[in-house]
Amino acid sequence: MNVFSDFSDIVQVEIKALQDAGSLPADLDASRVAVDPPRDASHGDLTCNAAMMLAKPAGMKPRDLAELLATRLRAQELIESVEIAGPGFLNLRLGEDYWRDHLRDVLAAGEAYGDSTMGADVPVNVEYVSANPTGPLHVGHARGAVFGDVLASLLDKAGYAVTREYYINDAGSQVDALARSVHWRYREALGEAMGEMPEGLYPGDYLVPVGKDLAEREGDKWRDGAEETWLADFRQLGVDAMMVQIRDDLAVLGIVQSVFTSERALVEAGMVDAVIETLEGKGLIYRGVLEPPKGKTPDDWEERPQTLFRASNFGDDSDRPLKKSDGSWTYFASDLAYHLDKYRRGFGTLINVWGADHGGYVKRVAAGVTALTDGEAALDVKLCQLVRLLEDGEVAKMSKRAGTFVTLRDLVDSVGRDVVRFIMLTRKNDAQLDFDLVKVREQSRDNPVFYVQYAHARSYSVARMAKEAFPDADFTIEAMQGANLARLTDSDELGLIKVIAAWPRTVEGAAEAHEPHRLAFYLYDLAAAFHALWSKAREDTSLRFVVADDPELTQARMALVLGVRTVVASGLRVMGVEPVDELRA
RNA sequence: GCGCCCGUAGCUCAGUUGGAUAGAGCAGCGGACUUCUAAUCCGCAGGUCGCAGGUUCGAAUCCUGCCGGGCGCACCA
């Protein structure tokens, strides 16, 4: 139901027909021919660049080629007119009935409108959040969480077989620190006078209940043993407790991931060994000495031979170590194991959502994935920039003292899940985002959440008016499909249908580019078009949705209103935002 | 020093994967409430798309080099 891809198909058929007729060379590559919305609505409904793309390979003038295609396209029933403009654009205008029929299709599809088969059930793995299990999620995590979750929903809508995944970094030294912190809290709960918590431990009081719970359940059996006797157990206890809390926090944001992969489990299952074996088989591992980075040699730099992966063969700036000096695997090594694991589980498309501070790590992982899968797997790492919390334009004061910070849960509690989810997508992922705790509560056009929700609520408000004017009439979506849409004749009414009709293309484009923020911008535009029509009717009363003495016209316009509602709801669902029926406070 | 990201109206940002005369919001100015909730809308003004080259029918978009900002840079994750 994507207007643009439908007509792109038609254009391709006509190009083929011209080839068969000998009017065009048989070996033309028409893959870059596109049908797009024109920048300027006065150019028509659709624009096609075929003449410019094919002129040179066909050895023709663009205008002549355009004329050839235009003649064939004019014979199409759905196409009202074809004009050739500028350097050779084909500007197509569709008949009004085409748009009216499209609106009927939207109503029939309901919120499934915009669903696409583009993804062809191809498995895609979206890994996001993956915060270290050493503390609660903070606001910075919220952005990646929402981004990844909505991207997953978007890909699902576009027809991919999506898995939402979380990678638990439970093997490094930071979880040892967690274990010691839990032990410290445990002893504290047993009544020991602990004094100041040592450096390097996690001082946040979120571990207090963990220690207390342990003391109650286990008594003092872990208190006096050497660290080796309790470290592994406390590590697991700590990670489990943190993961319960993290999943809880994510659930508050409406996020439920289906796969949680443990780094430690992967290592213990020998996945790193499998990586080493694979890379060694390809001759990509060697013992060598790395050059220190130019211009910034670390103070404790020492030249020594390491086990290295030839990442530079695959576009990285340097080869990368797989083993630490103590003989254990580097994080990079186990991360490669994780990616190989995902690939072996059947995912040829891997999407990772990371914080921008991990940007320097992308190349080496990409190199590793290319090497391990012989270039079969497509890896896309989406980096999310920082979120700056503001209060009415001023940078919000956050205590940077260890252990106290604004958590994700604080944020959701304060402004609500839907607001957090929507606002996080009002910027491109690689642009810094200002989150103003005051502005997002405002009921004004400044606040995109409100503005879009208001469009949805307004559709209900109009429906109530219609029901009041015609108590016996049926304004359900089913009834609207039978409305006489020929009564929609105003150019702004038809224009609104055209905005609605851009939704499937928006979904496909955003899914393909892995850019969920496009949904938020589209919904804002759709809301604006709807509000504008509503307001226009204030001055030109003949355009009002509810026309007291004309039930047929009212019904046709209600069909349009429901079309808008359907798409707004469809979009908000993908974003994980609950569409509201009423906003009146 | 190297790599990645960014640079678009006074401010905050979009820009449909290379399309036609670069768009929104805010701020500014001027308008519209006996209403279908003005919680909104309309109009005006505002630009060397950081700079300089290049690629081609066509560049904010792709390539190269500068300038400016952010992030990162063996044995942390």
XYZ file of C-alpha atoms (C1' of nucleotides) in Angstrom:
662
model
C 0.000 0.000 0.000
C 3.001 2.247 -0.448
C 1.940 4.669 -3.164
C 5.489 5.421 -4.155
C 6.723 1.876 -4.451
C 3.509 0.923 -6.275
C 4.170 3.511 -8.940
C 7.844 2.723 -8.947
C 6.833 -0.790 -9.952
C 4.640 0.617 -12.707
C 7.487 2.724 -14.028
C 9.777 -0.293 -14.027
C 7.236 -2.269 -16.024
C 7.005 0.509 -18.599
C 10.769 0.760 -18.869
C 10.872 -2.964 -19.497
C 8.131 -2.615 -22.096
C 10.138 0.057 -23.890
C 13.143 -2.250 -23.842
C 11.098 -5.108 -25.268
C 9.831 -2.819 -27.987
C 13.392 -1.893 -28.865
C 12.911 1.761 -27.940
C 15.473 1.437 -25.163
C 18.622 -0.709 -24.997
C 18.025 -4.078 -23.412
C 20.933 -3.857 -20.970
C 19.900 -0.723 -19.071
C 20.357 -0.703 -15.313
C 17.153 0.847 -14.013
C 17.798 0.048 -10.359
C 18.425 3.663 -9.449
C 15.216 4.903 -10.964
C 13.052 6.215 -8.154
C 9.554 7.542 -7.620
C 9.454 10.121 -4.855
C 7.238 12.831 -3.496
C 8.128 16.126 -5.167
C 9.549 18.851 -3.011
C 6.898 21.246 -4.218
C 3.289 20.084 -4.234
C 2.645 22.153 -7.358
C 4.788 19.639 -9.221
C 2.184 16.982 -8.735
C 1.821 13.931 -6.524
C 4.807 11.886 -7.604
C 8.038 12.607 -9.367
C 10.280 10.223 -11.230
C 13.918 10.679 -12.181
C 14.026 7.894 -14.795
C 14.883 10.103 -17.743
C 17.929 11.578 -16.032
C 19.128 8.245 -14.708
C 18.808 6.421 -18.031
C 19.596 9.086 -20.594
C 23.318 8.631 -20.690
C 23.443 4.805 -20.724
C 20.679 4.812 -23.334
C 22.494 7.389 -25.416
C 19.435 9.625 -25.535
C 18.491 13.120 -24.505
C 16.698 13.100 -21.157
C 13.744 14.975 -22.556
C 13.271 12.517 -25.418
C 13.428 9.584 -23.056
C 10.998 11.313 -20.709
C 8.577 11.809 -23.581
C 8.763 8.126 -24.420
C 7.929 7.133 -20.867
C 5.335 9.855 -20.430
C 3.366 8.559 -23.393
C 3.182 5.107 -21.878
C 2.388 6.388 -18.377
C -0.424 8.568 -19.681
C -2.150 5.406 -20.839
C -2.335 4.273 -17.220
C -5.808 4.570 -15.807
C -4.691 5.709 -12.348
C -2.526 8.495 -13.679
C -4.355 11.679 -14.470
C -1.520 13.635 -15.977
C 2.153 13.414 -16.707
C 4.305 16.473 -17.201
C 7.934 16.748 -18.108
C 9.735 19.422 -16.176
C 13.192 20.783 -15.552
C 16.016 18.551 -16.725
C 13.630 15.679 -17.357
C 11.515 15.015 -14.283
C 8.337 13.105 -14.899
C 5.715 14.715 -12.720
C 2.710 12.509 -12.173
C -0.636 13.583 -10.894
C -3.095 10.981 -9.695
C -6.855 11.272 -9.929
C -8.819 12.403 -6.906
C -10.572 9.059 -6.756
C -7.234 7.357 -6.345
C -6.704 9.237 -3.105
C -10.238 8.661 -1.908
C -9.831 4.939 -2.508
C -6.570 5.061 -0.616
C -8.316 6.561 2.391
C -10.809 3.716 2.269
C -7.916 1.268 2.268
C -6.423 2.992 5.302
C -9.650 2.541 7.231
C -9.848 -1.079 6.204
C -6.294 -1.717 7.333
C -6.672 0.047 10.678
C -3.523 0.328 12.738
C -1.914 -2.285 10.519
C -1.743 0.438 7.893
C 1.906 0.983 7.110
C 2.838 -2.641 7.707
C 5.282 -3.737 5.079
C 6.618 -6.962 3.666
C 9.896 -5.241 2.876
C 11.740 -7.222 5.527
C 10.602 -10.564 4.113
C 10.890 -12.139 7.584
C 14.652 -11.775 7.500
C 15.973 -12.243 11.039
C 17.356 -9.079 12.593
C 18.958 -8.866 15.999
C 18.634 -5.561 17.814
C 20.846 -5.380 20.867
C 20.314 -2.399 23.115
C 20.771 -1.065 26.635
C 23.312 -3.761 27.621
C 24.329 -1.608 30.574
C 26.842 -3.080 32.972
C 24.953 -4.921 35.684
C 26.592 -2.918 38.443
C 23.886 -0.387 39.179
C 20.536 1.000 38.175
C 19.941 2.533 34.766
C 20.358 6.285 34.525
C 18.947 8.836 32.091
C 21.718 8.242 29.594
C 20.546 4.674 29.190
C 16.997 5.804 28.557
C 17.782 7.162 25.151
C 19.462 4.033 23.858
C 16.725 1.969 25.422
C 13.959 3.841 23.646
C 15.909 4.093 20.423
C 16.588 0.374 20.292
C 13.108 -0.593 21.318
C 11.379 1.586 18.753
C 13.822 0.568 16.059
C 12.918 -3.031 16.851
C 9.193 -2.270 16.613
C 9.760 -0.364 13.427
C 11.641 -3.240 11.830
C 8.914 -5.556 12.967
C 6.315 -3.363 11.278
C 8.452 -3.342 8.160
C 8.331 -7.112 8.023
C 11.576 -8.249 9.598
C 11.775 -11.047 12.130
C 13.133 -9.065 15.048
C 14.765 -10.238 18.248
C 15.271 -7.799 21.105
C 18.407 -8.599 23.001
C 20.487 -7.505 25.990
C 24.137 -8.407 26.441
C 25.111 -8.817 30.068
C 28.715 -7.795 30.692
C 29.171 -10.036 33.675
C 32.704 -11.258 33.137
C 34.960 -8.291 33.676
C 36.646 -6.853 36.706
C 33.800 -4.439 37.331
C 31.547 -7.266 38.422
C 34.235 -8.334 40.887
C 33.932 -4.845 42.323
C 30.197 -5.367 42.444
C 30.686 -8.622 44.323
C 32.943 -6.911 46.885
C 30.414 -4.112 47.233
C 27.644 -6.579 47.916
C 29.834 -8.338 50.455
C 30.547 -5.020 52.112
C 26.816 -4.249 52.356
C 26.218 -7.758 53.619
C 28.653 -7.295 56.487
C 27.124 -3.920 57.175
C 23.712 -5.584 57.378
C 25.123 -8.068 59.847
C 25.889 -5.169 62.140
C 29.572 -4.593 61.553
C 30.839 -1.037 61.844
C 32.099 -0.613 58.276
C 33.181 3.020 58.206
C 33.870 4.600 54.839
C 33.439 2.378 51.789
C 36.805 1.728 50.115
C 37.701 3.252 46.736
C 36.707 1.264 43.724
C 33.517 -0.148 45.173
C 29.997 0.895 44.248
C 28.755 3.155 47.022
C 25.171 3.586 45.815
C 22.596 2.596 48.392
C 20.847 0.364 45.851
C 23.042 -2.439 47.156
C 21.886 -1.964 50.746
C 18.753 -4.103 50.360
C 20.781 -6.744 48.529
C 23.139 -7.037 51.493
C 20.295 -6.995 53.960
C 18.416 -9.688 52.115
C 21.521 -11.864 52.087
C 22.103 -11.387 55.774
C 18.557 -12.422 56.500
C 18.570 -15.465 54.264
C 22.086 -16.746 54.822
C 23.091 -15.459 58.208
C 26.811 -14.895 58.735
C 28.086 -17.942 56.842
C 29.886 -15.785 54.241
C 31.274 -13.215 56.615
C 34.748 -14.304 57.557
C 36.003 -16.461 54.708
C 38.741 -15.343 52.357
C 37.588 -13.563 49.231
C 38.080 -16.638 47.050
C 35.466 -18.479 49.095
C 32.682 -16.043 48.350
C 33.627 -13.937 45.337
C 32.041 -16.101 42.656
C 28.818 -16.510 44.596
C 28.554 -12.836 45.389
C 29.281 -11.954 41.812
C 26.369 -14.022 40.657
C 24.136 -12.740 43.446
C 25.015 -9.169 42.633
C 24.520 -9.548 38.898
C 21.213 -11.320 39.398
C 19.983 -8.638 41.743
C 21.035 -5.871 39.386
C 19.482 -7.553 36.382
C 16.189 -7.877 38.242
C 16.282 -4.187 38.924
C 17.346 -3.280 35.380
C 14.590 -5.343 33.844
C 12.191 -3.725 36.228
C 13.324 -0.272 35.231
C 13.031 -1.173 31.571
C 9.546 -2.527 32.121
C 8.584 0.824 33.585
C 9.619 2.305 30.251
C 7.579 -0.323 28.459
C 10.580 -2.304 27.309
C 10.723 -6.075 27.409
C 13.633 -7.847 25.762
C 13.395 -11.516 24.971
C 17.021 -12.632 25.002
C 19.615 -11.898 27.663
C 23.026 -13.218 26.784
C 25.635 -13.589 29.487
C 29.209 -12.810 28.584
C 30.449 -15.152 31.277
C 28.293 -17.997 30.000
C 29.614 -17.467 26.490
C 33.200 -17.577 27.682
C 32.572 -20.664 29.778
C 30.885 -22.357 26.839
C 34.107 -21.938 24.874
C 32.806 -19.388 22.422
C 35.976 -17.321 22.655
C 37.996 -20.408 21.836
C 35.797 -20.889 18.792
C 36.580 -17.319 17.748
C 40.308 -17.821 18.168
C 40.157 -21.052 16.258
C 38.207 -19.481 13.411
C 40.536 -16.514 13.165
C 43.615 -18.660 13.428
C 42.298 -20.818 10.614
C 42.178 -17.697 8.504
C 45.671 -16.651 9.517
C 44.430 -13.536 11.228
C 46.090 -13.979 14.605
C 49.744 -13.373 15.448
C 52.060 -12.472 18.283
C 53.276 -8.930 17.902
C 54.078 -5.612 19.488
C 51.808 -2.622 19.032
C 53.028 0.892 18.395
C 51.892 3.356 21.035
C 49.296 5.819 19.735
C 51.068 8.802 18.221
C 50.940 12.018 20.157
C 49.456 10.434 23.206
C 51.569 7.698 24.709
C 50.069 6.361 27.928
C 52.255 6.907 31.006
C 52.537 3.215 31.752
C 53.194 2.177 28.174
C 55.372 -0.834 27.830
C 56.382 -2.627 24.689
C 55.505 -6.258 24.861
C 54.322 -8.957 22.535
C 50.593 -9.627 22.529
C 48.107 -11.922 20.869
C 46.727 -9.727 18.119
C 43.917 -9.870 15.608
C 44.640 -8.396 12.187
C 41.824 -5.877 12.383
C 43.737 -3.537 10.105
C 43.124 -5.991 7.271
C 39.465 -5.073 7.568
C 39.526 -1.308 7.803
C 40.494 -0.786 11.426
C 43.324 1.607 12.265
C 45.384 -0.904 14.150
C 45.518 -4.550 15.051
C 43.794 -5.371 18.319
C 44.805 -7.430 21.341
C 42.736 -10.438 22.307
C 44.501 -11.336 25.546
C 45.297 -9.295 28.613
C 48.677 -9.436 30.277
C 47.295 -11.804 32.922
C 46.349 -14.253 30.191
C 42.585 -13.710 30.322
C 40.576 -12.596 27.301
C 40.082 -8.953 26.557
C 36.614 -7.548 26.398
C 37.107 -7.341 22.660
C 37.716 -11.081 22.448
C 34.522 -11.971 24.249
C 32.628 -9.343 22.299
C 33.718 -11.073 19.123
C 32.494 -14.315 20.624
C 29.164 -12.680 21.290
C 28.835 -11.452 17.722
C 29.829 -14.820 16.324
C 27.241 -16.355 18.615
C 24.537 -14.072 17.272
C 25.545 -14.888 13.735
C 25.482 -18.606 14.418
C 22.026 -18.220 15.926
C 20.885 -17.186 12.461
C 21.154 -13.425 12.464
C 22.685 -12.036 9.317
C 21.717 -8.518 10.302
C 23.102 -7.275 13.600
C 22.212 -3.912 15.042
C 23.976 -2.649 18.158
C 22.844 0.451 20.004
C 25.689 2.047 21.922
C 26.475 5.278 23.681
C 28.511 7.719 21.636
C 31.461 7.305 24.000
C 31.957 3.845 22.532
C 32.342 5.224 19.036
C 36.041 4.434 18.937
C 35.225 0.778 19.315
C 33.038 0.378 16.246
C 35.705 -0.247 13.638
C 37.357 -3.110 15.429
C 34.097 -4.925 16.055
C 33.044 -4.357 12.471
C 36.411 -5.723 11.387
C 35.951 -8.756 13.612
C 32.470 -9.473 12.341
C 33.597 -9.179 8.749
C 36.481 -11.544 9.395
C 34.441 -14.089 11.338
C 31.561 -14.242 8.899
C 33.505 -13.695 5.673
C 31.513 -10.537 5.199
C 28.215 -12.394 5.368
C 26.834 -10.560 8.390
C 25.771 -6.947 8.175
C 26.616 -5.041 11.342
C 25.215 -1.599 12.000
C 26.234 0.161 15.185
C 23.955 3.031 16.106
C 25.558 5.531 18.438
C 23.314 7.598 20.678
C 24.606 10.963 21.783
C 24.266 12.406 25.240
C 21.023 13.560 26.778
C 21.188 16.873 28.572
C 18.544 17.358 31.213
C 17.198 20.894 31.394
C 14.741 22.635 33.622
C 13.086 25.441 31.710
C 16.174 26.082 29.630
C 18.682 25.785 32.475
C 20.904 22.747 32.810
C 19.314 20.619 35.500
C 21.404 20.264 38.606
C 22.482 16.729 39.149
C 24.635 15.669 42.007
C 27.734 14.108 40.589
C 28.638 12.689 43.971
C 29.319 9.034 43.713
C 26.208 6.987 44.088
C 23.664 9.722 43.581
C 22.478 10.407 40.057
C 19.267 10.802 38.179
C 18.056 7.350 37.384
C 15.907 6.279 34.500
C 13.204 5.495 36.984
C 13.345 9.004 38.460
C 12.858 10.401 34.992
C 9.920 8.170 34.136
C 8.312 8.796 37.509
C 8.627 12.499 36.996
C 7.308 12.994 33.452
C 5.751 9.702 32.463
C 6.654 6.867 30.171
C 5.012 8.196 27.035
C 6.759 11.540 27.292
C 10.155 9.947 27.775
C 9.637 7.637 24.829
C 8.476 10.337 22.468
C 11.010 13.009 23.408
C 13.916 10.592 23.060
C 13.053 10.332 19.361
C 12.760 14.019 18.629
C 16.386 14.116 17.605
C 18.498 12.045 15.287
C 20.471 9.482 17.276
C 23.807 11.104 16.573
C 22.729 14.569 17.693
C 22.816 15.662 21.307
C 19.363 15.830 22.844
C 18.096 18.433 25.257
C 15.388 17.019 27.486
C 13.601 19.851 29.219
C 11.733 18.552 32.244
C 9.539 21.650 32.297
C 8.800 22.042 28.594
C 7.657 18.475 28.140
C 4.811 19.154 30.534
C 3.627 22.191 28.616
C 0.519 21.913 26.550
C 1.650 23.822 23.513
C 3.063 23.415 20.071
C 6.568 23.568 21.579
C 5.884 20.220 23.060
C 5.711 17.663 20.268
C 4.295 14.955 22.501
C 1.355 17.087 23.350
C 0.934 18.348 19.818
C 0.696 14.869 18.347
C -1.451 13.522 21.159
C -3.728 16.477 20.723
C -4.335 15.545 17.090
C -5.397 12.091 18.223
C -7.584 13.466 20.989
C -9.088 16.016 18.638
C -10.259 13.216 16.347
C -12.280 11.900 19.282
C -13.556 15.316 20.127
C -14.786 15.770 16.567
C -16.366 12.336 16.655
C -18.280 13.292 19.774
C -19.558 16.393 18.002
C -20.665 14.341 15.042
C -22.438 11.906 17.299
C -24.227 14.779 18.973
C -25.360 16.223 15.662
C -26.451 12.860 14.299
C -27.340 10.629 17.248
C -28.593 7.876 14.965
C -25.652 7.838 12.608
C -22.951 5.209 12.679
C -19.432 6.629 12.832
C -17.506 3.452 13.429
C -14.513 2.691 11.266
C -16.509 -0.044 9.550
C -19.305 2.364 8.661
C -16.839 4.978 7.478
C -15.568 2.608 4.815
C -18.978 2.881 3.222
C -18.966 6.666 3.275
C -19.390 8.508 0.032
C -15.857 9.847 -0.181
C -16.603 11.669 -3.420
C -17.880 14.357 -1.088
C -14.261 15.093 -0.130
C -13.420 17.723 -2.699
C -11.434 20.457 -0.981
C -7.769 20.534 -1.883
C -6.787 20.555 1.792
C -8.916 17.503 2.453
C -7.270 15.665 -0.403
C -3.938 17.077 0.719
C -4.459 15.555 4.135
C -5.090 12.159 2.547
C -1.773 12.569 0.764
C 0.014 13.165 4.046
C -1.655 10.063 5.423
C -0.554 8.155 2.342
C 3.084 9.035 3.049
C 3.037 6.864 6.178
C 3.993 3.512 4.602
C 6.891 5.136 2.805
C 7.990 6.739 6.052
C 7.940 3.374 7.790
C 9.953 1.694 5.062
C 12.445 4.503 4.775
C 12.979 4.736 8.518
C 13.321 0.959 8.799
C 15.820 0.769 5.993
C 17.910 3.610 7.393
C 17.542 2.385 10.979
C 16.287 5.833 11.932
C 13.251 5.662 14.193
C 13.264 9.406 14.814
C 11.662 9.839 11.414
C 8.447 8.501 12.878
C 8.266 11.307 15.405
C 8.878 13.950 12.754
C 6.309 12.440 10.433
C 3.677 12.341 13.149
C 4.372 15.954 13.963
C 3.831 16.880 10.313
C 0.652 14.849 10.097
C -0.669 16.496 13.255
C 0.162 19.911 11.823
C -1.749 19.183 8.613
C -4.742 18.023 10.607
C -4.730 21.008 12.976
C -4.400 23.324 10.006
C -7.457 21.910 8.277
C -9.405 22.102 11.497
C -8.501 25.744 11.877
C -9.184 26.580 8.279
C -12.738 25.461 8.867
C -13.014 28.032 11.580
C -12.892 30.732 8.966
C -14.489 28.848 6.114
C -17.387 27.198 7.911
C -18.250 25.185 4.831
C -15.199 23.071 5.610
C -16.276 22.049 9.088
C -16.128 18.357 9.729
C -19.637 18.268 11.147
C -22.200 19.740 8.784
C -25.541 19.948 10.536
C -27.825 19.406 7.560
C -25.637 17.073 5.568
C -25.096 13.656 7.148
C -23.461 12.285 4.027
C -20.813 15.006 3.955
C -20.267 14.683 7.681
C -19.724 10.982 7.258
C -17.204 11.507 4.475
C -15.275 13.974 6.579
C -15.412 11.699 9.581
C -13.803 9.067 7.400
C -10.948 11.495 6.856
C -10.725 12.271 10.568
C -10.629 8.577 11.346
C -7.941 8.126 8.747
C -5.802 10.650 10.569
C -6.559 9.003 13.884
C -5.647 5.600 12.492
C -2.248 6.729 11.313
C -1.438 8.717 14.438
C -2.367 5.702 16.515
C -0.396 3.406 14.258
C 2.667 5.601 14.597
C 2.392 6.064 18.326
C 2.050 2.309 18.768
C 5.322 1.748 16.983
C 6.872 4.318 19.275
C 5.390 2.541 22.254
C 3.334 5.582 23.206
C -0.272 5.141 24.254
C -2.567 7.289 22.083
C -4.980 9.239 24.274
C -8.647 9.928 23.569
C -8.842 13.078 25.622
C -6.422 15.681 26.892
C -8.666 18.002 28.808
C -7.092 18.288 32.217
C 49.093 13.040 16.310
C 45.140 9.417 14.565
C 39.967 7.713 14.131
C 34.588 8.513 14.486
C 30.375 12.050 14.854
C 28.707 16.997 14.141
C 28.678 22.175 11.696
C 21.911 24.345 7.825
C 17.616 31.183 9.688
C 19.178 35.040 15.949
C 18.136 29.935 18.943
C 16.810 24.426 18.712
C 16.669 21.244 14.676
C 14.481 18.494 9.954
C 15.981 17.745 5.056
C 12.614 11.580 1.995
C 19.885 7.918 0.985
C 22.223 12.838 -5.335
C 16.773 16.090 -7.398
C 13.689 21.275 -9.194
C 13.032 27.980 -5.882
C 16.843 24.514 1.211
C 12.066 23.606 5.303
C 9.663 23.463 10.525
C 9.342 25.134 15.720
C 10.871 28.957 19.113
C 12.124 34.074 19.471
C 10.477 38.940 16.365
C 6.506 41.628 13.683
C 1.202 41.595 11.945
C -3.527 39.035 12.111
C -7.839 35.330 13.517
C -11.915 33.451 19.536
C -21.066 34.932 19.299
C -15.823 28.201 17.945
C -16.363 21.868 15.869
C -11.813 22.725 22.927
C -7.725 29.659 20.302
C -4.434 23.658 24.329
C -5.037 26.010 17.797
C -4.280 28.460 13.171
C -2.829 32.199 9.122
C 0.625 35.856 7.180
C 5.448 38.666 7.092
C 10.541 38.781 7.882
C 14.798 35.932 8.454
C 20.226 31.710 4.537
C 27.530 32.356 1.436
C 23.849 24.956 4.087
C 31.578 26.272 8.406
C 35.550 27.534 4.204
C 37.961 26.074 -0.515
C 38.313 22.792 -4.413
C 36.462 18.276 -7.021
C 32.919 14.406 -9.082
C 27.912 15.150 -12.904
C 22.597 16.701 -16.245
C 22.021 18.207 -10.829
C 25.535 18.558 -4.292
C 23.231 20.694 2.265
C 23.837 15.366 0.837
C 29.344 11.882 -2.345
C 35.289 12.697 -2.603
C 39.845 15.658 -1.037
C 42.036 19.542 1.975
C 41.526 23.112 5.682
C 38.619 25.721 10.128
C 35.594 25.033 14.509
C 32.986 21.764 18.353
C 32.078 16.761 20.751
C 33.671 11.607 21.742
C 37.477 8.076 21.818
C 42.579 6.289 21.362
C 47.320 -1.251 24.167
C 46.806 -4.606 28.758
C 38.883 -1.094 31.258
C 33.980 -2.492 29.963
